[in-house]
């Protein structure tokens, strides 16, 4: 198939790659890891230098101390080198931070380190599929669709072999729809989206189930891109509005840490604004203004804060 639309579809989308695969909040992630090992691990992890460093990283993000957040996540990765799952989570947080700051090369490097760490954890394979999906989205964002397919297929194989959480499969199929769309295969993209619509419905009104809300936001974003590719401007605008609605919900969920949820909302508002502008709608300026306001409110820098 011809590779069509890939740069256009993934432009400005790396923030989703940096954050979307974190299906749970930080504390919930620790509880799930502990539960899959033994009941005593949670207290041990919670009192560890890793937990303290990760918590410090989140606090630094809240006050726009980007260097402090980076240093904290790097410290968390180093102190837990002997526990690949926790090290992978630290690199994932670093990836999300770099993505939020539009430092795409650094974000991709952190994503690769997260995958490498997750591969070393033979006891709990449930985080590796998400890391692979993250890498797949980075590859797709640069137009490297063969590598994106490679990561995606490996992720789906692991999910099928270890069906630990349906959200991983849902995110994988939404990404598959996006890659099909980049190749110009509208029918297959639509089919993939349709296949996950029903599984998403039971949680559509559960505002504290951020993982499902994130999947719905991504679903509507791909739907918007599909409608735009089919020259359905009205349908694209409505789909972007639905995606913005889901991003607003996630931005208000207290147990999802870091600035990525706010940046994702700002980015989605920009995509809505672009769609409105393409349709000649004056409301585009309002969406652009809100997006810029969000970025200012969370203190995002205009340039690389690390020099």
XYZ file of C-alpha atoms in Angstrom, residues 32-241:
210
model
C -0.577 -3.694 40.393
C 3.117 -4.541 40.262
C 3.042 -5.482 43.942
C -0.064 -7.617 43.558
C 1.572 -9.663 40.820
C 4.564 -10.405 43.017
C 3.446 -10.627 46.634
C 1.422 -8.677 49.141
C 4.430 -7.409 51.053
C 6.063 -5.634 48.148
C 3.895 -2.516 48.150
C 5.189 -1.217 51.480
C 8.741 -2.020 50.410
C 8.367 -0.189 47.083
C 6.573 2.773 48.683
C 9.487 3.353 51.073
C 12.165 2.859 48.410
C 14.443 5.540 46.888
C 12.708 4.774 43.570
C 9.273 5.729 44.910
C 10.659 8.864 46.534
C 12.400 9.900 43.323
C 9.298 9.317 41.213
C 7.175 11.288 43.647
C 9.705 14.113 43.563
C 9.586 14.082 39.774
C 5.805 14.520 39.781
C 6.063 17.390 42.270
C 8.693 19.094 40.137
C 6.448 18.858 37.079
C 3.639 20.511 39.028
C 5.795 23.609 39.601
C 7.425 23.619 36.141
C 10.816 22.572 37.515
C 11.712 20.628 34.390
C 15.356 20.023 35.273
C 14.325 18.805 38.714
C 11.794 16.415 37.196
C 14.311 15.062 34.711
C 16.913 14.523 37.411
C 14.393 12.782 39.660
C 13.239 10.353 36.961
C 16.826 9.621 35.920
C 17.657 8.929 39.565
C 14.653 6.601 39.838
C 15.841 4.663 36.799
C 19.333 4.235 38.223
C 18.364 3.122 41.732
C 16.074 0.375 40.429
C 18.275 -1.140 37.737
C 17.836 -4.513 39.456
C 14.020 -4.284 39.098
C 13.360 -3.850 35.364
C 9.625 -3.162 35.724
C 10.191 -0.177 37.992
C 13.112 1.050 35.929
C 10.922 0.862 32.834
C 8.283 2.977 34.546
C 10.901 5.606 35.409
C 12.047 5.809 31.783
C 8.402 6.006 30.701
C 7.874 9.015 32.964
C 11.002 10.575 31.476
C 9.656 9.909 27.990
C 6.367 11.611 28.861
C 8.230 14.612 30.273
C 10.376 15.032 27.161
C 7.313 14.634 24.936
C 5.494 17.346 26.847
C 8.468 19.644 26.253
C 8.566 18.783 22.512
C 12.012 17.188 22.884
C 11.180 14.373 20.513
C 14.636 12.838 20.122
C 15.144 12.622 23.883
C 11.627 11.256 24.309
C 12.284 8.504 21.795
C 15.545 7.566 23.491
C 13.725 7.303 26.821
C 10.991 5.208 25.177
C 13.611 2.794 23.853
C 15.188 2.504 27.303
C 11.772 1.798 28.800
C 11.263 -1.043 26.319
C 14.727 -2.448 26.941
C 14.106 -2.502 30.679
C 10.678 -4.084 30.277
C 12.191 -6.852 28.146
C 14.423 -7.862 31.046
C 11.451 -8.494 33.333
C 10.574 -12.139 32.722
C 8.207 -12.341 35.678
C 5.644 -9.719 34.661
C 5.178 -9.152 30.914
C 2.207 -6.797 31.224
C 4.180 -3.535 30.749
C 6.229 -4.555 27.704
C 3.280 -4.450 25.247
C 2.589 -0.834 26.248
C 6.245 0.111 25.823
C 6.244 -1.452 22.363
C 3.112 0.502 21.437
C 4.850 3.678 22.545
C 7.828 2.919 20.318
C 5.498 2.049 17.453
C 3.842 5.442 17.660
C 7.196 7.194 17.651
C 8.249 5.270 14.533
C 4.959 6.067 12.830
C 5.365 9.756 13.691
C 8.559 9.863 11.644
C 7.041 7.910 8.749
C 8.939 4.699 9.531
C 5.884 2.492 9.115
C 7.786 -0.821 8.760
C 9.316 -0.341 12.214
C 5.955 0.781 13.565
C 4.364 -2.426 12.254
C 7.170 -4.498 13.762
C 6.626 -3.047 17.239
C 2.852 -3.199 16.935
C 2.781 -6.841 15.878
C 5.099 -7.874 18.691
C 2.898 -6.012 21.144
C -0.256 -7.719 19.874
C 1.413 -11.134 20.096
C 2.317 -10.513 23.728
C -1.168 -9.229 24.519
C -2.750 -12.331 23.007
C -0.332 -14.617 24.878
C -0.764 -12.769 28.186
C -4.244 -11.180 28.210
C -3.763 -9.185 31.403
C -5.726 -6.047 30.554
C -8.096 -5.335 27.672
C -6.984 -1.712 27.495
C -3.670 -2.739 25.991
C -5.426 -4.471 23.115
C -7.785 -1.538 22.641
C -4.864 0.912 22.411
C -3.060 -1.449 20.040
C -6.013 -1.655 17.665
C -6.524 2.112 17.712
C -2.872 2.550 16.780
C -3.270 -0.079 14.072
C -6.167 1.935 12.665
C -3.945 5.000 12.648
C -1.173 3.231 10.762
C -3.652 1.825 8.237
C -4.880 5.382 7.745
C -1.317 6.554 7.097
C -1.117 3.929 4.370
C -4.358 5.177 2.822
C -6.342 2.054 3.765
C -9.500 3.801 4.942
C -11.589 0.625 5.042
C -9.214 -1.222 7.358
C -8.746 1.838 9.557
C -12.512 2.119 9.928
C -12.812 -1.608 10.677
C -10.223 -1.419 13.455
C -11.982 1.532 15.025
C -15.320 -0.251 14.832
C -13.862 -3.354 16.489
C -13.034 -1.507 19.711
C -16.036 0.815 19.909
C -18.274 -1.583 21.838
C -15.612 -2.610 24.405
C -15.137 1.082 25.194
C -18.797 1.834 25.840
C -19.254 0.375 29.359
C -16.599 2.735 30.701
C -17.520 5.792 28.641
C -19.284 7.470 31.571
C -16.745 6.367 34.206
C -14.773 9.561 34.492
C -12.236 8.178 36.965
C -11.278 5.329 34.618
C -8.643 7.460 32.940
C -7.255 4.615 30.838
C -10.594 4.173 29.081
C -11.092 7.918 28.734
C -7.641 8.109 27.139
C -8.570 5.346 24.711
C -11.780 7.173 23.817
C -9.834 10.389 23.237
C -7.463 8.551 20.916
C -10.353 6.761 19.182
C -12.050 10.058 18.369
C -8.757 11.606 17.256
C -8.173 8.856 14.705
C -11.814 9.094 13.654
C -11.294 12.830 13.083
C -8.226 12.165 10.950
C -10.127 9.557 8.960
C -13.013 11.962 8.338
C -10.595 14.694 7.278
C -8.831 12.325 4.874
C -12.240 11.616 3.337
C -12.930 15.361 2.976
C -15.669 15.230 5.609
C -14.855 18.506 7.354
C -18.013 18.564 9.462
C -17.435 15.016 10.668
C -13.784 15.794 11.454
C -14.725 18.817 13.551
C -17.305 16.874 15.541
C -14.832 14.038 16.145
C -12.176 16.465 17.383
C -14.739 17.993 19.726
